[in-house]
Coordinates of C-alpha atoms in Angstrom, one line a residue:
X1228 CA 88.0 105.4 106.4
X1229 CA 91.7 104.7 104.8
X1230 CA 94.2 102.6 105.5
X1231 CA 98.2 104.2 105.7
X1232 CA 100.3 101.7 106.9
X1233 CA 103.0 103.2 105.6
X1234 CA 104.1 107.0 104.2
X1235 CA 104.0 109.1 101.5
X1236 CA 106.9 109.5 99.5
X1237 CA 110.1 111.5 100.6
X1238 CA 110.3 113.7 96.8
X1239 CA 111.9 117.1 96.1
X1240 CA 109.5 119.9 95.2
X1241 CA 106.3 121.0 95.3
X1242 CA 104.6 119.0 98.3
X1243 CA 100.8 120.1 98.5
X1244 CA 99.7 118.7 96.1
X1245 CA 100.4 115.1 98.0
X1246 CA 98.4 115.9 100.3
X1247 CA 94.8 117.5 98.1
X1248 CA 95.5 114.3 95.8
X1249 CA 95.9 112.1 98.8
X1250 CA 92.5 113.7 100.2
X1251 CA 90.6 114.3 97.0
X1252 CA 91.1 109.9 96.8
X1253 CA 90.1 109.7 101.2
X1254 CA 87.6 112.2 99.9
X1255 CA 86.0 109.4 97.1
X1256 CA 85.8 106.6 99.1
X1257 CA 88.8 104.5 98.2
X1258 CA 89.6 100.9 99.1
X1259 CA 90.8 100.2 102.6
X1260 CA 94.2 99.5 101.9
X1261 CA 95.6 101.0 98.4
X1262 CA 98.9 102.6 98.7
X1263 CA 99.3 105.7 98.4
X1264 CA 101.7 106.7 95.2
X1265 CA 103.0 110.7 94.2
X1266 CA 101.3 111.9 91.1
X1267 CA 101.6 112.4 88.1
X1268 CA 102.5 116.0 87.7
X1269 CA 104.7 115.4 91.2
X1270 CA 106.8 112.8 90.0
X1271 CA 107.6 114.5 86.4
X1272 CA 108.8 117.3 88.7
X1273 CA 110.7 115.6 91.1
X1274 CA 112.5 113.4 87.9
X1275 CA 113.5 115.2 85.2
X1276 CA 116.9 113.8 85.5
X1277 CA 115.0 110.1 85.8
X1278 CA 113.8 108.6 83.1
X1279 CA 111.3 106.8 85.0
X1280 CA 107.4 105.9 83.7
X1281 CA 104.6 108.3 84.0
X1282 CA 101.5 106.8 85.8
X1283 CA 98.4 105.7 83.7
X1284 CA 95.6 107.8 84.9
X1285 CA 92.2 106.3 85.3
X1286 CA 89.5 109.6 85.5
X1287 CA 86.9 108.6 86.8
X1288 CA 83.5 110.6 88.2
X1289 CA 84.0 108.0 90.4
X1290 CA 87.6 106.4 91.1
X1291 CA 88.8 103.7 93.3
X1292 CA 92.1 102.8 92.1
X1293 CA 94.8 105.1 90.0
X1294 CA 96.8 102.0 88.2
X1295 CA 100.4 102.3 88.1
X1296 CA 103.3 100.9 85.8
X1297 CA 107.2 100.3 85.4
X1298 CA 107.6 102.8 88.5
X1299 CA 111.0 103.9 89.0
X1300 CA 113.0 101.8 91.7
X1301 CA 114.2 104.3 93.3
X1302 CA 110.7 104.9 94.6
X1303 CA 109.2 101.5 95.8
X1304 CA 105.3 101.2 96.6
X1305 CA 104.5 101.2 100.0
X1306 CA 103.1 98.2 101.2
X1307 CA 101.0 97.0 104.5
X1308 CA 102.6 95.1 107.4
X1309 CA 101.0 90.9 105.7
X1310 CA 103.2 91.9 102.7
X1311 CA 106.6 92.6 105.3
X1312 CA 105.5 89.9 106.9
X1313 CA 105.4 92.0 110.2
X1314 CA 103.5 89.9 113.2
X1315 CA 102.1 91.3 116.7
X1316 CA 103.6 89.3 119.1
X1317 CA 103.6 90.4 122.3
X1318 CA 107.2 91.1 124.2
X1319 CA 107.1 91.1 127.6
X1320 CA 108.8 94.3 128.7
X1321 CA 108.9 96.5 132.7
X1322 CA 108.5 99.7 133.4
X1323 CA 108.8 100.2 137.2
X1324 CA 108.2 97.5 138.3
X1325 CA 105.7 96.3 135.8
X1326 CA 105.0 94.6 133.7
X1327 CA 103.7 96.4 130.3
X1328 CA 103.5 94.2 126.4
X1329 CA 104.8 95.5 123.3
X1330 CA 103.2 94.5 119.6
X1331 CA 105.4 94.4 117.0
X1332 CA 102.7 96.9 115.2
X1333 CA 100.3 99.3 116.8
X1334 CA 97.1 100.0 115.6
X1335 CA 95.6 103.8 115.3
X1336 CA 92.4 105.8 114.1
X1337 CA 93.1 108.9 113.3
X1338 CA 90.1 110.9 113.5
X1339 CA 89.9 114.1 112.0
X1340 CA 87.6 116.7 110.4
X1341 CA 90.0 117.6 106.5
X1342 CA 87.0 118.7 104.9
X1343 CA 88.1 116.4 101.6
X1344 CA 85.1 116.2 99.9
X1345 CA 85.7 120.8 98.9
X1346 CA 88.5 119.6 98.2
X1347 CA 90.2 122.4 96.1
X1348 CA 94.6 123.3 96.4
X1349 CA 94.3 126.5 98.2
X1350 CA 91.8 125.9 100.9
X1351 CA 93.5 122.5 101.3
X1352 CA 96.9 123.7 101.7
X1353 CA 95.9 126.0 103.9
X1354 CA 94.0 124.1 106.4
X1355 CA 95.4 123.7 109.4
X1356 CA 93.8 120.0 110.3
X1357 CA 95.9 119.2 106.8
X1358 CA 99.5 121.4 108.3
X1359 CA 98.4 118.1 111.3
X1360 CA 98.4 115.4 109.6
X1361 CA 101.0 116.1 107.2
X1362 CA 103.7 117.0 109.9
X1363 CA 102.1 113.5 111.1
X1364 CA 103.7 112.7 108.7
X1365 CA 107.4 113.9 109.0
X1366 CA 106.8 111.9 112.3
X1367 CA 105.8 108.3 111.1
X1368 CA 108.8 108.0 108.4
X1369 CA 110.7 108.6 111.9
X1370 CA 108.7 107.0 113.7
X1371 CA 109.0 103.9 110.3
X1372 CA 113.1 104.4 110.6
X1373 CA 113.3 103.7 113.8
X1374 CA 110.9 100.1 113.3
X1375 CA 107.9 101.6 115.1
X1376 CA 105.3 99.8 112.2
X1377 CA 102.1 101.9 112.8
X1378 CA 99.0 101.4 110.3
X1379 CA 96.5 104.5 110.7
X1380 CA 93.4 104.2 109.8
X1381 CA 92.3 107.9 108.7
X1382 CA 88.9 109.2 109.1
X1383 CA 87.4 112.2 107.8
X1384 CA 84.9 113.8 110.5
X1385 CA 84.0 116.6 107.7
X1386 CA 82.7 114.5 105.1
X1387 CA 78.8 113.9 104.7
X1388 CA 77.2 111.0 106.8
X1389 CA 80.1 110.9 109.6
X1390 CA 78.3 110.0 113.6
X1391 CA 80.9 109.5 116.1
X1392 CA 78.5 106.7 117.2
X1393 CA 78.0 104.8 113.9
X1394 CA 82.1 104.9 113.5
X1395 CA 81.9 103.0 116.9
X1396 CA 80.1 100.9 116.2
X1397 CA 81.9 99.4 112.8
X1398 CA 85.5 99.7 113.9
X1399 CA 87.6 96.7 114.4
X1400 CA 88.6 96.4 118.7
X1401 CA 90.8 94.1 117.4
X1402 CA 92.7 96.2 115.5
X1403 CA 92.0 99.5 117.3
X1404 CA 95.1 99.7 119.2
X1405 CA 94.5 103.4 119.6
X1406 CA 92.6 106.4 119.1
X1407 CA 93.4 110.5 118.1
X1408 CA 90.4 112.9 118.5
X1409 CA 87.7 113.4 117.4
X1410 CA 87.9 116.9 118.0
X1411 CA 84.4 118.1 118.2
X1412 CA 83.7 118.0 121.3
X1413 CA 80.8 116.2 121.1
X1414 CA 82.3 113.0 119.1
X1415 CA 84.9 114.0 122.4
X1416 CA 82.5 112.2 123.3
X1417 CA 80.4 109.8 122.4
X1418 CA 84.1 108.3 121.2
X1419 CA 86.3 108.2 124.7
X1420 CA 82.6 106.9 126.3
X1421 CA 82.5 103.8 124.1
X1422 CA 85.9 103.4 123.7
X1423 CA 86.4 103.4 127.8
X1424 CA 84.0 100.2 127.0
X1425 CA 86.7 98.4 124.7
X1426 CA 89.4 98.8 126.7
X1427 CA 91.0 101.4 123.3
X1428 CA 93.3 104.5 124.7
X1429 CA 91.9 108.3 122.9
X1430 CA 94.2 110.6 122.5
X1431 CA 92.7 114.3 122.1
X1432 CA 95.4 116.2 121.1
X1433 CA 93.0 119.7 120.7
X1434 CA 90.8 119.3 122.8
X1435 CA 91.4 121.0 126.6
X1436 CA 88.0 120.9 129.3
X1437 CA 87.7 118.4 132.0
X1438 CA 84.1 118.0 131.2
X1439 CA 85.1 114.8 128.7
X1440 CA 85.9 111.5 130.8
X1441 CA 84.5 110.9 133.9
X1442 CA 86.4 107.9 135.6
X1443 CA 88.2 107.0 132.9
X1444 CA 92.0 105.6 132.6
X1445 CA 91.8 105.2 128.8
X1446 CA 91.5 109.2 127.6
X1447 CA 94.4 111.9 127.6
X1448 CA 93.8 115.2 127.2
X1449 CA 97.4 116.5 125.8
X1450 CA 96.7 120.2 125.8
X1451 CA 96.4 121.5 129.8
X1452 CA 91.9 123.3 130.3
X1453 CA 92.1 127.0 130.8
X1454 CA 92.7 126.6 135.5
X1455 CA 96.3 125.5 134.1
X1456 CA 97.2 128.0 132.9
X1457 CA 95.8 130.6 135.5
X1458 CA 97.8 128.0 138.5
X1459 CA 101.0 128.9 136.3
X1460 CA 100.5 132.6 136.1
X1461 CA 99.7 132.7 139.2
X1462 CA 102.6 130.4 140.5
X1463 CA 105.1 133.0 138.7
X1464 CA 103.8 136.0 139.6
X1465 CA 103.8 134.5 143.5
X1466 CA 107.3 133.8 143.3
X1467 CA 108.7 137.2 141.7
X1468 CA 106.0 140.4 143.9
X1469 CA 104.9 140.5 146.8
X1470 CA 101.6 141.2 148.3
X1471 CA 99.7 144.0 146.9
X1472 CA 102.5 144.1 143.7
X1473 CA 99.7 142.1 141.0
X1474 CA 97.0 143.0 139.1
X1475 CA 93.6 141.3 137.9
X1476 CA 92.2 143.1 134.8
X1477 CA 89.3 142.1 133.9
X1478 CA 85.9 143.8 132.4
X1479 CA 83.1 144.9 135.3
X1480 CA 81.4 141.0 134.9
X1481 CA 80.6 138.0 136.7
X1482 CA 83.0 135.9 134.5
X1483 CA 85.9 138.5 135.0
X1484 CA 84.6 137.9 138.9
X1485 CA 84.9 134.6 138.3
X1486 CA 88.6 134.6 136.9
X1487 CA 89.3 136.4 139.3
X1488 CA 87.9 134.5 142.7
X1489 CA 90.5 132.4 141.0
X1490 CA 93.1 133.7 140.7
X1491 CA 93.1 134.4 144.8
X1492 CA 92.0 131.1 145.5
X1493 CA 95.2 130.1 144.1
X1494 CA 98.0 132.8 145.4
X1495 CA 96.2 132.0 148.8
X1496 CA 97.2 128.4 148.7
X1497 CA 100.6 129.3 148.1
X1498 CA 101.6 132.4 149.9
X1499 CA 98.3 131.9 153.2
X1500 CA 97.0 135.2 152.3
X1501 CA 93.9 136.1 150.9
X1502 CA 94.4 139.2 149.7
X1503 CA 97.4 138.7 147.7
X1504 CA 96.5 140.0 144.1
X1505 CA 94.6 143.1 143.8
X1506 CA 91.1 143.0 141.3
X1507 CA 90.5 146.7 138.6
X1508 CA 87.6 145.9 136.4
X1509 CA 87.4 148.1 133.4
X1510 CA 84.7 148.5 131.0
X1511 CA 84.2 149.1 127.5
X1512 CA 83.8 152.8 128.0
X1513 CA 86.1 153.8 130.1
X1514 CA 88.9 151.5 127.4
X1515 CA 86.9 154.4 124.4
X1516 CA 87.7 157.4 126.5
X1517 CA 91.1 159.0 127.0
X1518 CA 92.9 159.1 130.4
X1519 CA 89.9 156.6 131.9
X1520 CA 90.6 153.8 131.8
X1521 CA 94.0 152.9 133.5
X1522 CA 95.7 155.8 134.8
X1523 CA 93.9 154.7 138.5
X1524 CA 95.4 152.1 138.7
X1525 CA 98.9 153.9 137.4
X1526 CA 98.5 157.3 139.9
X1527 CA 98.0 155.4 143.1
X1528 CA 100.7 152.4 144.2
X1529 CA 101.3 151.4 140.3
X1530 CA 101.0 147.3 140.2
X1531 CA 104.6 146.7 139.1
X1532 CA 102.6 143.0 137.0
X1533 CA 99.2 143.2 135.8
X1534 CA 97.2 139.7 134.5
X1535 CA 94.7 139.5 131.2
X1536 CA 92.9 136.4 132.2
X1537 CA 91.5 136.8 128.7
X1538 CA 91.8 133.5 126.5
X1539 CA 88.5 133.4 124.3
X1540 CA 88.7 134.2 120.3
X1541 CA 85.7 136.0 121.6
X1542 CA 87.6 138.2 123.6
X1543 CA 90.1 139.2 121.7
X1544 CA 89.1 142.9 120.5
X1545 CA 88.2 143.0 125.0
X1546 CA 92.1 141.5 125.3
X1547 CA 93.5 144.1 122.1
X1548 CA 90.8 146.9 123.9
X1549 CA 92.5 146.4 127.1
X1550 CA 96.4 145.8 125.8
X1551 CA 96.1 149.2 123.7
X1552 CA 94.4 151.4 126.7
X1553 CA 97.1 150.0 128.5
X1554 CA 100.0 150.9 126.7
X1555 CA 99.2 154.8 127.1
X1556 CA 98.1 155.0 130.2
X1557 CA 101.0 153.4 131.7
X1558 CA 103.3 156.4 130.6
X1559 CA 107.3 155.8 131.4
X1560 CA 106.1 153.0 134.1
X1561 CA 107.3 150.1 134.1
X1562 CA 105.0 146.7 134.1
X1563 CA 104.3 143.4 133.4
X1564 CA 102.3 142.1 131.6
X1565 CA 101.1 138.5 132.0
X1566 CA 99.1 137.0 129.7
X1567 CA 96.9 133.9 127.8
X1568 CA 97.7 132.5 125.1
X1569 CA 95.6 134.7 122.8
X1570 CA 98.2 137.4 124.7
X1571 CA 100.8 135.8 121.6
X1572 CA 98.5 134.3 118.9
X1573 CA 95.7 137.2 118.2
X1574 CA 96.9 139.2 115.1
X1575 CA 95.0 142.3 116.7
X1576 CA 98.1 142.4 118.6
X1577 CA 101.4 144.2 117.3
X1578 CA 105.5 143.5 118.7
X1579 CA 106.1 146.8 119.9
X1580 CA 102.4 146.5 121.7
X1581 CA 105.2 143.2 123.0
X1582 CA 108.5 145.8 124.1
X1583 CA 106.3 148.2 125.5
X1584 CA 104.5 145.7 127.8
X1585 CA 107.1 143.2 129.1
X1586 CA 104.7 140.8 128.2
X1587 CA 104.7 137.3 129.7
X1588 CA 102.4 134.4 128.4
X1589 CA 101.8 131.0 130.2
X1590 CA 102.5 128.1 127.0
X1591 CA 101.8 125.2 126.3
X1592 CA 103.5 124.3 123.0
X1593 CA 106.1 127.4 122.0
X1594 CA 108.1 127.1 119.2
X1595 CA 111.9 128.5 119.0
X1596 CA 112.4 129.4 116.0
X1597 CA 116.6 129.5 116.2
X1598 CA 116.4 126.1 117.4
X1599 CA 118.5 124.2 114.4
X1600 CA 115.5 120.6 116.0
X1601 CA 112.8 123.5 114.6
X1602 CA 114.9 124.8 111.6
X1603 CA 115.5 120.9 110.1
X1604 CA 112.8 120.5 110.6
X1605 CA 110.7 123.2 108.5
X1606 CA 113.8 122.4 106.1
X1607 CA 112.6 118.8 105.8
X1608 CA 108.5 119.7 105.4
X1609 CA 109.4 123.3 102.6
X1610 CA 111.5 119.6 100.7
X1611 CA 108.9 117.5 101.0
X1612 CA 105.4 119.8 100.7
X1613 CA 106.7 122.8 99.0
X1614 CA 104.8 124.7 101.9
X1615 CA 105.8 126.7 104.8
X1616 CA 105.4 124.3 108.7
X1617 CA 103.1 126.4 110.4
X1618 CA 101.9 126.1 114.0
X1619 CA 99.8 122.8 113.2
X1620 CA 102.5 121.0 111.3
X1621 CA 105.0 121.6 114.2
X1622 CA 102.0 120.0 115.9
X1623 CA 101.4 117.4 114.5
X1624 CA 105.0 116.2 113.8
X1625 CA 105.2 116.4 117.9
X1626 CA 101.9 114.1 118.9
X1627 CA 102.4 111.5 116.9
X1628 CA 106.8 111.9 117.8
X1629 CA 105.2 111.3 121.7
X1630 CA 102.7 108.8 120.3
X1631 CA 105.1 106.4 118.8
X1632 CA 108.2 106.7 121.9
X1633 CA 106.2 105.8 124.4
X1634 CA 103.2 102.8 122.4
X1635 CA 107.7 101.9 121.5
X1636 CA 107.9 102.0 125.3
X1637 CA 105.5 100.8 127.4
X1638 CA 102.9 99.6 125.0
X1639 CA 99.2 100.8 124.3
X1640 CA 98.0 101.8 127.6
X1641 CA 101.2 104.3 128.3
X1642 CA 99.7 106.8 130.5
X1643 CA 99.8 105.4 133.4
X1644 CA 103.6 104.7 133.1
X1645 CA 104.8 107.7 132.1
X1646 CA 102.7 110.4 135.2
X1647 CA 105.4 112.8 136.1
X1648 CA 107.9 112.1 133.3
X1649 CA 108.5 115.4 131.0
X1650 CA 108.5 114.7 128.0
X1651 CA 109.7 117.0 125.5
X1652 CA 109.6 117.9 121.4
X1653 CA 110.0 120.5 118.8
X1654 CA 107.1 122.5 120.7
X1655 CA 105.4 120.7 122.9
X1656 CA 106.9 119.5 126.1
X1657 CA 104.9 116.7 127.3
X1658 CA 103.2 116.8 130.9
X1659 CA 101.1 113.3 132.0
X1660 CA 99.2 113.8 135.6
X1661 CA 95.9 112.2 136.8
X1662 CA 93.4 114.8 136.8
X1663 CA 89.6 115.2 138.4
X1664 CA 86.6 116.7 136.4
X1665 CA 85.8 119.7 137.9
X1666 CA 81.7 118.2 138.4
X1667 CA 82.8 115.4 140.3
X1668 CA 85.3 116.5 142.7
X1669 CA 82.4 117.2 145.3
X1670 CA 83.3 113.2 144.2
X1671 CA 84.8 110.9 147.7
X1672 CA 87.1 108.3 147.6
X1673 CA 87.6 109.8 143.7
X1674 CA 91.1 107.7 142.6
X1675 CA 91.1 110.5 139.2
X1676 CA 88.6 110.9 135.7
X1677 CA 91.0 110.8 133.1
X1678 CA 95.0 112.2 132.3
X1679 CA 95.3 115.3 131.3
X1680 CA 99.2 117.6 129.8
X1681 CA 100.2 119.5 132.5
X1682 CA 103.3 121.2 131.4
X1683 CA 102.8 124.8 130.8
X1684 CA 105.4 127.3 130.2
X1685 CA 106.5 131.2 130.9
X1686 CA 107.4 132.4 127.3
X1687 CA 108.3 136.4 127.9
X1688 CA 109.4 138.8 124.6
X1689 CA 113.8 140.0 124.8
X1690 CA 115.0 141.3 122.3
X1691 CA 112.9 141.5 119.6
X1692 CA 111.3 137.5 120.6
X1693 CA 109.7 135.0 122.7
X1694 CA 112.2 133.5 125.2
X1695 CA 110.9 131.0 128.1
X1696 CA 111.6 132.0 131.3
X1697 CA 109.8 129.6 133.5

């Protein structure tokens, strides 16, 4: 575990080494509070026209520190909040008539699977969690510029010997306002349970489940669960199509039947009609045989829209087979195909299918590449790290901007004050609501189990790209 009181230095040129050097240092177990200077190579690349004295390197099998001297004032070292005399002053503020307490400085713990003990330039540069962390650094830079002081403790949950229980047993609760992560579901259950006892808010950027927490108003899930995507699709089709015009396509198995039943029940709640949606099942054999999979469906009373509920990467091949046969069997008939984020993210699905099938997708994270803010972020990211910002880099930025802005406005238990408020960021929109665990919905007089982001958009493929339509 290491503490980061501030940011890596904003230098020009190839900057992936900034992250790699930091993660190597992280994995080798340095002292908990250490400034993070740029690597010797990076300084040389970025300051060719600046006559600075570069650092003396201490090369050991297990280095504890790097000794630096005569670093230019243009790149001053990062100093701790204690050194710049930031006080933990509690300031009363008001939100919707309720008193909240704002601190001058907040202590955050980020639990993230960086695999820093397995570092190589190529593997870490492409690691989705390294990209998430790098995006977070840019957010921290922006927040610091707005005088929000955050002290971040980073724990690599993939480092040998990590235990969620041991981490929670050893954490300094007096210096922990909020925990982000971890990624693994079982670790997250442990962390949320222990954090509830100490009344520390836990933010989960990655997991989507209704079974993590029970009666825990300190747990916030930023990724909407599967059924929220189903609900969004059903609401959209019910607003655009009449009874019998929409068909749910699944494989002929128990999971497929369960999916259809949920869509059908949701449509009934919206329209009052028990048979608003149709159900069509396929098999592996029919998908592999020409002119057998969907010919019957399109021959008489063809649907105007179909829904493909496939969401797991385990179902990617099934989804691809369905899309391929739909495209072939529909002929010249127009149909709109609704799907889950997998339909957007899968590398098996070509853009030709998006256009031919008028694809619409329920998605919580959508990046509009044409937006100025997105272009500017990607330029900043490339200038700092020398890498192209991917989905996870933008996600890291959005998550930490969301956390930082709400800490600044409402304090460490901000989730209570932002219910139903829609907040828009580069890629992610957040609208926090109270949710109940599926396993506990039969309980009497239950208020809620956890907070969850329920903001989902419908995007449609138009003119060679996806656009938000709902």
